[in-house]
Amino acid sequence: AQSVTQLDSQVPVFEEAPVELRCNYSSSVSVYLFWYVQYPNQGLQLLLKYLSGSTLVESINGFEAEFNKSQTSFHLRKPSVHISDTAEYFCAVSPQGGGGNKLTFGTGTQLKVEL
Amino acid sequence: NAGVTQTPKFQVLKTGQSMTLQCAQDMNHNSMYWYRQDPGMGLRLIYYSASEGTTDKGEVPNGYNVSRLNKREFSLRLESAAPSQTSVYFCASSEMGLELNEQFFGPGTRLTVL
């Protein structure tokens, strides 16, 4: 079984400041890692994913996340946030090798960007 | 492509009433999922269907039933709604395969049980 911990339920930050959203996971098998974003009153959208290869993955809108196997972490970072980044962010894992592609989600981090 | 669609968008039920939430995808995906989202708890998997003709329980299946009607459609039924089932319900779909695990989500159904 897998579990995901997002310790920060809310992160307030000023526009153009850097931000880090933390994600730690626990699993007895190797996993794939994901960050999803949910804008108000919408469904979830995939932001970025780590499947294999380079441990640093990037999204098209400036977010990046680094897979750290020894610390079982997949923190999400952005060097300079914009008002439009205000949303809820979910970290998720899925076991490698099948398992029905089931995702286990963290409890989410609400990012609020202020002027 | 509409992606994943869900109906209805909003629903209010009284305790004990039944209803079916509908989900359809036009991406020819094999796998489909139903989640519920509650404040402070993230998304929890209710049921999933790895492929047409199969369904399996997720983390919180009690009080729900599902039907994989065909490859496109996956419905969720509440036989006797309870206030604890007040939630936002999301349907998702994904392709099978070891590498393509991305799930695509619908816009959600907001359900209130009085």
JSON list of C-alpha atoms in Angstrom, two decimals:
[
{"chain": "A", "resi": 1, "resn": "ALA", "atom": "CA", "xyz": [0.00, 0.00, 0.00]},
{"chain": "A", "resi": 2, "resn": "GLN", "atom": "CA", "xyz": [1.02, 3.58, -0.56]},
{"chain": "A", "resi": 3, "resn": "SER", "atom": "CA", "xyz": [0.47, 6.78, 1.38]},
{"chain": "A", "resi": 4, "resn": "VAL", "atom": "CA", "xyz": [1.15, 10.42, 0.61]},
{"chain": "A", "resi": 5, "resn": "THR", "atom": "CA", "xyz": [1.72, 13.22, 3.10]},
{"chain": "A", "resi": 6, "resn": "GLN", "atom": "CA", "xyz": [1.30, 16.88, 2.30]},
{"chain": "A", "resi": 7, "resn": "LEU", "atom": "CA", "xyz": [2.08, 18.59, 5.57]},
{"chain": "A", "resi": 8, "resn": "ASP", "atom": "CA", "xyz": [1.07, 22.10, 4.52]},
{"chain": "A", "resi": 9, "resn": "SER", "atom": "CA", "xyz": [-2.67, 22.49, 4.09]},
{"chain": "A", "resi": 10, "resn": "GLN", "atom": "CA", "xyz": [-2.34, 26.16, 3.12]},
{"chain": "A", "resi": 11, "resn": "VAL", "atom": "CA", "xyz": [0.57, 28.18, 1.76]},
{"chain": "A", "resi": 12, "resn": "PRO", "atom": "CA", "xyz": [0.13, 31.95, 1.39]},
{"chain": "A", "resi": 13, "resn": "VAL", "atom": "CA", "xyz": [2.74, 33.71, -0.73]},
{"chain": "A", "resi": 14, "resn": "PHE", "atom": "CA", "xyz": [3.16, 37.10, -2.38]},
{"chain": "A", "resi": 15, "resn": "GLU", "atom": "CA", "xyz": [3.23, 37.40, -6.15]},
{"chain": "A", "resi": 16, "resn": "GLU", "atom": "CA", "xyz": [6.69, 36.97, -7.68]},
{"chain": "A", "resi": 17, "resn": "ALA", "atom": "CA", "xyz": [7.99, 35.21, -4.57]},
{"chain": "A", "resi": 18, "resn": "PRO", "atom": "CA", "xyz": [9.29, 31.63, -4.71]},
{"chain": "A", "resi": 19, "resn": "VAL", "atom": "CA", "xyz": [7.25, 28.76, -3.32]},
{"chain": "A", "resi": 20, "resn": "GLU", "atom": "CA", "xyz": [7.78, 25.14, -2.33]},
{"chain": "A", "resi": 21, "resn": "LEU", "atom": "CA", "xyz": [4.95, 22.69, -1.72]},
{"chain": "A", "resi": 22, "resn": "ARG", "atom": "CA", "xyz": [6.10, 19.62, 0.14]},
{"chain": "A", "resi": 23, "resn": "CYS", "atom": "CA", "xyz": [5.21, 16.02, -0.61]},
{"chain": "A", "resi": 24, "resn": "ASN", "atom": "CA", "xyz": [6.46, 12.87, 1.04]},
{"chain": "A", "resi": 25, "resn": "TYR", "atom": "CA", "xyz": [5.34, 9.36, 0.26]},
{"chain": "A", "resi": 26, "resn": "SER", "atom": "CA", "xyz": [5.56, 5.88, 1.68]},
{"chain": "A", "resi": 27, "resn": "SER", "atom": "CA", "xyz": [5.50, 2.72, -0.40]},
{"chain": "A", "resi": 28, "resn": "SER", "atom": "CA", "xyz": [6.80, -0.84, -0.27]},
{"chain": "A", "resi": 29, "resn": "VAL", "atom": "CA", "xyz": [7.23, -0.86, -4.07]},
{"chain": "A", "resi": 30, "resn": "SER", "atom": "CA", "xyz": [8.60, 1.59, -6.61]},
{"chain": "A", "resi": 31, "resn": "VAL", "atom": "CA", "xyz": [6.14, 4.28, -7.59]},
{"chain": "A", "resi": 32, "resn": "TYR", "atom": "CA", "xyz": [5.33, 6.83, -10.22]},
{"chain": "A", "resi": 33, "resn": "LEU", "atom": "CA", "xyz": [4.82, 10.35, -8.86]},
{"chain": "A", "resi": 34, "resn": "PHE", "atom": "CA", "xyz": [2.44, 13.09, -9.93]},
{"chain": "A", "resi": 35, "resn": "TRP", "atom": "CA", "xyz": [1.38, 16.60, -9.10]},
{"chain": "A", "resi": 36, "resn": "TYR", "atom": "CA", "xyz": [-2.17, 17.59, -10.02]},
{"chain": "A", "resi": 37, "resn": "VAL", "atom": "CA", "xyz": [-3.65, 21.10, -9.83]},
{"chain": "A", "resi": 38, "resn": "GLN", "atom": "CA", "xyz": [-7.27, 21.96, -9.18]},
{"chain": "A", "resi": 39, "resn": "TYR", "atom": "CA", "xyz": [-8.52, 25.46, -9.97]},
{"chain": "A", "resi": 40, "resn": "PRO", "atom": "CA", "xyz": [-11.70, 26.62, -8.20]},
{"chain": "A", "resi": 41, "resn": "ASN", "atom": "CA", "xyz": [-14.80, 24.65, -9.17]},
{"chain": "A", "resi": 42, "resn": "GLN", "atom": "CA", "xyz": [-12.92, 22.52, -11.68]},
{"chain": "A", "resi": 43, "resn": "GLY", "atom": "CA", "xyz": [-11.61, 18.98, -11.94]},
{"chain": "A", "resi": 44, "resn": "LEU", "atom": "CA", "xyz": [-7.98, 18.03, -11.48]},
{"chain": "A", "resi": 45, "resn": "GLN", "atom": "CA", "xyz": [-5.40, 18.58, -14.18]},
{"chain": "A", "resi": 46, "resn": "LEU", "atom": "CA", "xyz": [-2.02, 16.91, -14.40]},
{"chain": "A", "resi": 47, "resn": "LEU", "atom": "CA", "xyz": [0.77, 19.42, -13.71]},
{"chain": "A", "resi": 48, "resn": "LEU", "atom": "CA", "xyz": [3.81, 17.16, -14.00]},
{"chain": "A", "resi": 49, "resn": "LYS", "atom": "CA", "xyz": [4.90, 13.59, -13.48]},
{"chain": "A", "resi": 50, "resn": "TYR", "atom": "CA", "xyz": [7.94, 11.48, -12.75]},
{"chain": "A", "resi": 51, "resn": "LEU", "atom": "CA", "xyz": [7.99, 8.08, -14.42]},
{"chain": "A", "resi": 52, "resn": "SER", "atom": "CA", "xyz": [11.73, 7.40, -14.84]},
{"chain": "A", "resi": 53, "resn": "GLY", "atom": "CA", "xyz": [14.97, 9.01, -15.95]},
{"chain": "A", "resi": 54, "resn": "SER", "atom": "CA", "xyz": [15.94, 12.49, -14.80]},
{"chain": "A", "resi": 55, "resn": "THR", "atom": "CA", "xyz": [14.80, 13.14, -11.25]},
{"chain": "A", "resi": 56, "resn": "LEU", "atom": "CA", "xyz": [13.99, 16.78, -12.05]},
{"chain": "A", "resi": 57, "resn": "VAL", "atom": "CA", "xyz": [10.77, 17.25, -14.01]},
{"chain": "A", "resi": 58, "resn": "GLU", "atom": "CA", "xyz": [9.27, 20.49, -15.25]},
{"chain": "A", "resi": 59, "resn": "SER", "atom": "CA", "xyz": [5.86, 21.75, -16.30]},
{"chain": "A", "resi": 60, "resn": "ILE", "atom": "CA", "xyz": [5.10, 24.17, -19.12]},
{"chain": "A", "resi": 61, "resn": "ASN", "atom": "CA", "xyz": [4.11, 26.95, -16.70]},
{"chain": "A", "resi": 62, "resn": "GLY", "atom": "CA", "xyz": [7.33, 27.12, -14.70]},
{"chain": "A", "resi": 63, "resn": "PHE", "atom": "CA", "xyz": [6.76, 24.57, -11.94]},
{"chain": "A", "resi": 64, "resn": "GLU", "atom": "CA", "xyz": [9.34, 21.87, -11.27]},
{"chain": "A", "resi": 65, "resn": "ALA", "atom": "CA", "xyz": [9.57, 18.91, -8.94]},
{"chain": "A", "resi": 66, "resn": "GLU", "atom": "CA", "xyz": [12.48, 16.75, -7.92]},
{"chain": "A", "resi": 67, "resn": "PHE", "atom": "CA", "xyz": [12.21, 13.08, -7.04]},
{"chain": "A", "resi": 68, "resn": "ASN", "atom": "CA", "xyz": [14.40, 12.23, -4.06]},
{"chain": "A", "resi": 69, "resn": "LYS", "atom": "CA", "xyz": [14.34, 8.50, -3.49]},
{"chain": "A", "resi": 70, "resn": "SER", "atom": "CA", "xyz": [16.39, 8.51, -0.30]},
{"chain": "A", "resi": 71, "resn": "GLN", "atom": "CA", "xyz": [14.08, 11.06, 1.32]},
{"chain": "A", "resi": 72, "resn": "THR", "atom": "CA", "xyz": [10.96, 9.66, -0.38]},
{"chain": "A", "resi": 73, "resn": "SER", "atom": "CA", "xyz": [9.99, 13.17, -1.41]},
{"chain": "A", "resi": 74, "resn": "PHE", "atom": "CA", "xyz": [8.65, 14.90, -4.51]},
{"chain": "A", "resi": 75, "resn": "HIS", "atom": "CA", "xyz": [8.48, 18.59, -3.58]},
{"chain": "A", "resi": 76, "resn": "LEU", "atom": "CA", "xyz": [6.99, 21.08, -6.02]},
{"chain": "A", "resi": 77, "resn": "ARG", "atom": "CA", "xyz": [8.73, 24.42, -6.58]},
{"chain": "A", "resi": 78, "resn": "LYS", "atom": "CA", "xyz": [8.29, 27.59, -8.57]},
{"chain": "A", "resi": 79, "resn": "PRO", "atom": "CA", "xyz": [10.84, 30.42, -8.47]},
{"chain": "A", "resi": 80, "resn": "SER", "atom": "CA", "xyz": [8.30, 33.20, -9.03]},
{"chain": "A", "resi": 81, "resn": "VAL", "atom": "CA", "xyz": [4.54, 32.70, -8.61]},
{"chain": "A", "resi": 82, "resn": "HIS", "atom": "CA", "xyz": [1.72, 34.53, -10.31]},
{"chain": "A", "resi": 83, "resn": "ILE", "atom": "CA", "xyz": [-1.80, 35.32, -9.15]},
{"chain": "A", "resi": 84, "resn": "SER", "atom": "CA", "xyz": [-3.08, 32.76, -11.62]},
{"chain": "A", "resi": 85, "resn": "ASP", "atom": "CA", "xyz": [-1.22, 29.99, -9.74]},
{"chain": "A", "resi": 86, "resn": "THR", "atom": "CA", "xyz": [-3.76, 30.25, -6.92]},
{"chain": "A", "resi": 87, "resn": "ALA", "atom": "CA", "xyz": [-5.23, 26.75, -6.73]},
{"chain": "A", "resi": 88, "resn": "GLU", "atom": "CA", "xyz": [-5.13, 23.53, -4.76]},
{"chain": "A", "resi": 89, "resn": "TYR", "atom": "CA", "xyz": [-2.24, 21.20, -5.51]},
{"chain": "A", "resi": 90, "resn": "PHE", "atom": "CA", "xyz": [-2.34, 17.46, -4.96]},
{"chain": "A", "resi": 91, "resn": "CYS", "atom": "CA", "xyz": [0.59, 15.08, -4.87]},
{"chain": "A", "resi": 92, "resn": "ALA", "atom": "CA", "xyz": [-0.17, 11.49, -5.90]},
{"chain": "A", "resi": 93, "resn": "VAL", "atom": "CA", "xyz": [1.59, 8.16, -6.34]},
{"chain": "A", "resi": 94, "resn": "SER", "atom": "CA", "xyz": [0.86, 5.06, -8.36]},
{"chain": "A", "resi": 95, "resn": "PRO", "atom": "CA", "xyz": [2.62, 1.71, -7.98]},
{"chain": "A", "resi": 96, "resn": "GLN", "atom": "CA", "xyz": [4.86, 0.66, -10.81]},
{"chain": "A", "resi": 97, "resn": "GLY", "atom": "CA", "xyz": [4.22, -2.63, -12.54]},
{"chain": "A", "resi": 98, "resn": "GLY", "atom": "CA", "xyz": [0.48, -2.30, -13.02]},
{"chain": "A", "resi": 99, "resn": "GLY", "atom": "CA", "xyz": [-1.89, -2.31, -10.07]},
{"chain": "A", "resi": 100, "resn": "GLY", "atom": "CA", "xyz": [-4.69, -0.94, -12.18]},
{"chain": "A", "resi": 101, "resn": "ASN", "atom": "CA", "xyz": [-3.11, 2.49, -12.46]},
{"chain": "A", "resi": 102, "resn": "LYS", "atom": "CA", "xyz": [-4.59, 3.38, -9.10]},
{"chain": "A", "resi": 103, "resn": "LEU", "atom": "CA", "xyz": [-3.61, 6.73, -7.66]},
{"chain": "A", "resi": 104, "resn": "THR", "atom": "CA", "xyz": [-3.20, 7.51, -3.98]},
{"chain": "A", "resi": 105, "resn": "PHE", "atom": "CA", "xyz": [-3.57, 11.21, -3.30]},
{"chain": "A", "resi": 106, "resn": "GLY", "atom": "CA", "xyz": [-2.31, 13.46, -0.55]},
{"chain": "A", "resi": 107, "resn": "THR", "atom": "CA", "xyz": [-4.73, 15.74, 1.26]},
{"chain": "A", "resi": 108, "resn": "GLY", "atom": "CA", "xyz": [-3.80, 18.75, -0.87]},
{"chain": "A", "resi": 109, "resn": "THR", "atom": "CA", "xyz": [-2.12, 22.13, -0.37]},
{"chain": "A", "resi": 110, "resn": "GLN", "atom": "CA", "xyz": [-4.04, 25.31, -1.03]},
{"chain": "A", "resi": 111, "resn": "LEU", "atom": "CA", "xyz": [-1.69, 27.85, -2.62]},
{"chain": "A", "resi": 112, "resn": "LYS", "atom": "CA", "xyz": [-2.92, 31.40, -2.26]},
{"chain": "A", "resi": 113, "resn": "VAL", "atom": "CA", "xyz": [-0.96, 34.04, -4.15]},
{"chain": "A", "resi": 114, "resn": "GLU", "atom": "CA", "xyz": [-1.47, 37.59, -2.92]},
{"chain": "A", "resi": 115, "resn": "LEU", "atom": "CA", "xyz": [-0.55, 40.95, -4.42]},
{"chain": "B", "resi": 1, "resn": "ASN", "atom": "CA", "xyz": [-12.85, 15.79, -27.87]},
{"chain": "B", "resi": 2, "resn": "ALA", "atom": "CA", "xyz": [-14.97, 16.46, -24.80]},
{"chain": "B", "resi": 3, "resn": "GLY", "atom": "CA", "xyz": [-12.66, 14.38, -22.60]},
{"chain": "B", "resi": 4, "resn": "VAL", "atom": "CA", "xyz": [-14.45, 13.16, -19.47]},
{"chain": "B", "resi": 5, "resn": "THR", "atom": "CA", "xyz": [-18.00, 14.38, -18.94]},
{"chain": "B", "resi": 6, "resn": "GLN", "atom": "CA", "xyz": [-20.14, 13.98, -15.83]},
{"chain": "B", "resi": 7, "resn": "THR", "atom": "CA", "xyz": [-23.83, 14.51, -15.18]},
{"chain": "B", "resi": 8, "resn": "PRO", "atom": "CA", "xyz": [-25.38, 16.07, -13.24]},
{"chain": "B", "resi": 9, "resn": "LYS", "atom": "CA", "xyz": [-23.16, 18.95, -12.09]},
{"chain": "B", "resi": 10, "resn": "PHE", "atom": "CA", "xyz": [-25.17, 19.50, -8.91]},
{"chain": "B", "resi": 11, "resn": "GLN", "atom": "CA", "xyz": [-27.66, 17.38, -6.99]},
{"chain": "B", "resi": 12, "resn": "VAL", "atom": "CA", "xyz": [-29.51, 17.64, -3.71]},
{"chain": "B", "resi": 13, "resn": "LEU", "atom": "CA", "xyz": [-30.99, 14.46, -2.24]},
{"chain": "B", "resi": 14, "resn": "LYS", "atom": "CA", "xyz": [-32.91, 13.60, 0.87]},
{"chain": "B", "resi": 15, "resn": "THR", "atom": "CA", "xyz": [-31.65, 10.83, 3.14]},
{"chain": "B", "resi": 16, "resn": "GLY", "atom": "CA", "xyz": [-32.72, 7.47, 1.75]},
{"chain": "B", "resi": 17, "resn": "GLN", "atom": "CA", "xyz": [-33.19, 8.58, -1.84]},
{"chain": "B", "resi": 18, "resn": "SER", "atom": "CA", "xyz": [-31.27, 6.91, -4.63]},
{"chain": "B", "resi": 19, "resn": "MET", "atom": "CA", "xyz": [-29.51, 8.32, -7.65]},
{"chain": "B", "resi": 20, "resn": "THR", "atom": "CA", "xyz": [-26.99, 7.47, -10.35]},
{"chain": "B", "resi": 21, "resn": "LEU", "atom": "CA", "xyz": [-24.06, 9.64, -11.33]},
{"chain": "B", "resi": 22, "resn": "GLN", "atom": "CA", "xyz": [-23.11, 9.30, -14.97]},
{"chain": "B", "resi": 23, "resn": "CYS", "atom": "CA", "xyz": [-19.64, 9.47, -16.48]},
{"chain": "B", "resi": 24, "resn": "ALA", "atom": "CA", "xyz": [-18.50, 9.13, -20.07]},
{"chain": "B", "resi": 25, "resn": "GLN", "atom": "CA", "xyz": [-15.14, 9.50, -21.81]},
{"chain": "B", "resi": 26, "resn": "ASP", "atom": "CA", "xyz": [-14.33, 9.81, -25.49]},
{"chain": "B", "resi": 27, "resn": "MET", "atom": "CA", "xyz": [-10.60, 9.08, -25.35]},
{"chain": "B", "resi": 28, "resn": "ASN", "atom": "CA", "xyz": [-10.95, 5.32, -25.86]},
{"chain": "B", "resi": 29, "resn": "HIS", "atom": "CA", "xyz": [-9.40, 4.68, -22.46]},
{"chain": "B", "resi": 30, "resn": "ASN", "atom": "CA", "xyz": [-9.62, 1.25, -20.91]},
{"chain": "B", "resi": 31, "resn": "SER", "atom": "CA", "xyz": [-9.62, 2.26, -17.24]},
{"chain": "B", "resi": 32, "resn": "MET", "atom": "CA", "xyz": [-12.14, 4.42, -15.40]},
{"chain": "B", "resi": 33, "resn": "TYR", "atom": "CA", "xyz": [-12.40, 5.56, -11.79]},
{"chain": "B", "resi": 34, "resn": "TRP", "atom": "CA", "xyz": [-14.73, 7.16, -9.29]},
{"chain": "B", "resi": 35, "resn": "TYR", "atom": "CA", "xyz": [-13.36, 9.37, -6.50]},
{"chain": "B", "resi": 36, "resn": "ARG", "atom": "CA", "xyz": [-14.90, 11.45, -3.78]},
{"chain": "B", "resi": 37, "resn": "GLN", "atom": "CA", "xyz": [-13.31, 14.66, -2.55]},
{"chain": "B", "resi": 38, "resn": "ASP", "atom": "CA", "xyz": [-13.88, 15.90, 0.98]},
{"chain": "B", "resi": 39, "resn": "PRO", "atom": "CA", "xyz": [-12.25, 18.91, 2.68]},
{"chain": "B", "resi": 40, "resn": "GLY", "atom": "CA", "xyz": [-8.94, 18.02, 4.29]},
{"chain": "B", "resi": 41, "resn": "MET", "atom": "CA", "xyz": [-9.01, 14.47, 2.95]},
{"chain": "B", "resi": 42, "resn": "GLY", "atom": "CA", "xyz": [-7.94, 14.81, -0.65]},
{"chain": "B", "resi": 43, "resn": "LEU", "atom": "CA", "xyz": [-9.41, 12.40, -3.18]},
{"chain": "B", "resi": 44, "resn": "ARG", "atom": "CA", "xyz": [-10.31, 8.88, -2.18]},
{"chain": "B", "resi": 45, "resn": "LEU", "atom": "CA", "xyz": [-10.97, 6.11, -4.65]},
{"chain": "B", "resi": 46, "resn": "ILE", "atom": "CA", "xyz": [-14.46, 4.59, -4.44]},
{"chain": "B", "resi": 47, "resn": "TYR", "atom": "CA", "xyz": [-14.43, 2.07, -7.28]},
{"chain": "B", "resi": 48, "resn": "TYR", "atom": "CA", "xyz": [-12.48, 1.55, -10.44]},
{"chain": "B", "resi": 49, "resn": "SER", "atom": "CA", "xyz": [-12.75, -0.43, -13.64]},
{"chain": "B", "resi": 50, "resn": "ALA", "atom": "CA", "xyz": [-9.43, -1.52, -15.07]},
{"chain": "B", "resi": 51, "resn": "SER", "atom": "CA", "xyz": [-11.06, -2.58, -18.32]},
{"chain": "B", "resi": 52, "resn": "GLU", "atom": "CA", "xyz": [-14.50, -3.08, -19.81]},
{"chain": "B", "resi": 53, "resn": "GLY", "atom": "CA", "xyz": [-16.37, -5.81, -17.96]},
{"chain": "B", "resi": 54, "resn": "THR", "atom": "CA", "xyz": [-14.40, -5.54, -14.71]},
{"chain": "B", "resi": 55, "resn": "THR", "atom": "CA", "xyz": [-14.92, -3.47, -11.58]},
{"chain": "B", "resi": 56, "resn": "ASP", "atom": "CA", "xyz": [-13.09, -3.44, -8.25]},
{"chain": "B", "resi": 57, "resn": "LYS", "atom": "CA", "xyz": [-13.47, -1.75, -4.91]},
{"chain": "B", "resi": 58, "resn": "GLY", "atom": "CA", "xyz": [-11.28, 1.13, -3.95]},
{"chain": "B", "resi": 59, "resn": "GLU", "atom": "CA", "xyz": [-10.61, 2.67, -0.57]},
{"chain": "B", "resi": 60, "resn": "VAL", "atom": "CA", "xyz": [-14.18, 3.73, 0.34]},
{"chain": "B", "resi": 61, "resn": "PRO", "atom": "CA", "xyz": [-16.73, 1.54, -1.52]},
{"chain": "B", "resi": 62, "resn": "ASN", "atom": "CA", "xyz": [-19.39, 1.17, 1.18]},
{"chain": "B", "resi": 63, "resn": "GLY", "atom": "CA", "xyz": [-22.76, 2.59, 0.20]},
{"chain": "B", "resi": 64, "resn": "TYR", "atom": "CA", "xyz": [-21.96, 2.67, -3.53]},
{"chain": "B", "resi": 65, "resn": "ASN", "atom": "CA", "xyz": [-22.33, 0.45, -6.57]},
{"chain": "B", "resi": 66, "resn": "VAL", "atom": "CA", "xyz": [-20.91, 0.87, -10.05]},
{"chain": "B", "resi": 67, "resn": "SER", "atom": "CA", "xyz": [-21.63, -0.30, -13.55]},
{"chain": "B", "resi": 68, "resn": "ARG", "atom": "CA", "xyz": [-19.22, -0.30, -16.46]},
{"chain": "B", "resi": 69, "resn": "LEU", "atom": "CA", "xyz": [-21.88, -0.05, -19.12]},
{"chain": "B", "resi": 70, "resn": "ASN", "atom": "CA", "xyz": [-19.44, -0.16, -22.04]},
{"chain": "B", "resi": 71, "resn": "LYS", "atom": "CA", "xyz": [-15.95, 1.11, -22.76]},
{"chain": "B", "resi": 72, "resn": "ARG", "atom": "CA", "xyz": [-17.10, 4.74, -22.68]},
{"chain": "B", "resi": 73, "resn": "GLU", "atom": "CA", "xyz": [-19.41, 4.83, -19.69]},
{"chain": "B", "resi": 74, "resn": "PHE", "atom": "CA", "xyz": [-18.98, 4.18, -15.97]},
{"chain": "B", "resi": 75, "resn": "SER", "atom": "CA", "xyz": [-21.82, 5.01, -13.59]},
{"chain": "B", "resi": 76, "resn": "LEU", "atom": "CA", "xyz": [-21.90, 5.32, -9.80]},
{"chain": "B", "resi": 77, "resn": "ARG", "atom": "CA", "xyz": [-25.08, 4.53, -7.89]},
{"chain": "B", "resi": 78, "resn": "LEU", "atom": "CA", "xyz": [-26.12, 5.51, -4.40]},
{"chain": "B", "resi": 79, "resn": "GLU", "atom": "CA", "xyz": [-28.92, 3.14, -3.39]},
{"chain": "B", "resi": 80, "resn": "SER", "atom": "CA", "xyz": [-29.88, 4.88, -0.16]},
{"chain": "B", "resi": 81, "resn": "ALA", "atom": "CA", "xyz": [-28.14, 8.21, 0.24]},
{"chain": "B", "resi": 82, "resn": "ALA", "atom": "CA", "xyz": [-26.80, 9.29, 3.64]},
{"chain": "B", "resi": 83, "resn": "PRO", "atom": "CA", "xyz": [-25.56, 12.71, 4.81]},
{"chain": "B", "resi": 84, "resn": "SER", "atom": "CA", "xyz": [-22.04, 11.21, 5.04]},
{"chain": "B", "resi": 85, "resn": "GLN", "atom": "CA", "xyz": [-22.13, 10.89, 1.26]},
{"chain": "B", "resi": 86, "resn": "THR", "atom": "CA", "xyz": [-22.28, 14.65, 0.82]},
{"chain": "B", "resi": 87, "resn": "SER", "atom": "CA", "xyz": [-19.19, 15.27, -1.26]},
{"chain": "B", "resi": 88, "resn": "VAL", "atom": "CA", "xyz": [-17.82, 16.22, -4.65]},
{"chain": "B", "resi": 89, "resn": "TYR", "atom": "CA", "xyz": [-17.56, 13.21, -6.92]},
{"chain": "B", "resi": 90, "resn": "PHE", "atom": "CA", "xyz": [-15.01, 12.98, -9.71]},
{"chain": "B", "resi": 91, "resn": "CYS", "atom": "CA", "xyz": [-14.80, 10.50, -12.51]},
{"chain": "B", "resi": 92, "resn": "ALA", "atom": "CA", "xyz": [-11.49, 9.86, -14.26]},
{"chain": "B", "resi": 93, "resn": "SER", "atom": "CA", "xyz": [-10.13, 7.71, -17.04]},
{"chain": "B", "resi": 94, "resn": "SER", "atom": "CA", "xyz": [-6.71, 6.49, -18.11]},
{"chain": "B", "resi": 95, "resn": "GLU", "atom": "CA", "xyz": [-5.03, 4.28, -20.63]},
{"chain": "B", "resi": 96, "resn": "MET", "atom": "CA", "xyz": [-3.78, 0.91, -19.48]},
{"chain": "B", "resi": 97, "resn": "GLY", "atom": "CA", "xyz": [-0.07, 0.27, -19.60]},
{"chain": "B", "resi": 98, "resn": "LEU", "atom": "CA", "xyz": [2.93, 0.38, -17.37]},
{"chain": "B", "resi": 99, "resn": "GLU", "atom": "CA", "xyz": [4.10, 3.81, -18.46]},
{"chain": "B", "resi": 100, "resn": "LEU", "atom": "CA", "xyz": [0.94, 5.80, -19.21]},
{"chain": "B", "resi": 101, "resn": "ASN", "atom": "CA", "xyz": [-0.60, 6.26, -15.82]},
{"chain": "B", "resi": 102, "resn": "GLU", "atom": "CA", "xyz": [-1.97, 9.77, -16.32]},
{"chain": "B", "resi": 103, "resn": "GLN", "atom": "CA", "xyz": [-5.59, 10.06, -15.29]},
{"chain": "B", "resi": 104, "resn": "PHE", "atom": "CA", "xyz": [-7.91, 12.58, -16.90]},
{"chain": "B", "resi": 105, "resn": "PHE", "atom": "CA", "xyz": [-10.62, 14.01, -14.68]},
{"chain": "B", "resi": 106, "resn": "GLY", "atom": "CA", "xyz": [-14.14, 15.19, -15.29]},
{"chain": "B", "resi": 107, "resn": "PRO", "atom": "CA", "xyz": [-15.49, 18.48, -13.88]},
{"chain": "B", "resi": 108, "resn": "GLY", "atom": "CA", "xyz": [-17.16, 16.83, -10.88]},
{"chain": "B", "resi": 109, "resn": "THR", "atom": "CA", "xyz": [-20.63, 16.38, -9.42]},
{"chain": "B", "resi": 110, "resn": "ARG", "atom": "CA", "xyz": [-21.41, 18.28, -6.25]},
{"chain": "B", "resi": 111, "resn": "LEU", "atom": "CA", "xyz": [-23.81, 16.18, -4.16]},
{"chain": "B", "resi": 112, "resn": "THR", "atom": "CA", "xyz": [-25.59, 17.29, -1.01]},
{"chain": "B", "resi": 113, "resn": "VAL", "atom": "CA", "xyz": [-27.58, 14.81, 1.07]},
{"chain": "B", "resi": 114, "resn": "LEU", "atom": "CA", "xyz": [-29.96, 16.39, 3.57]}
]
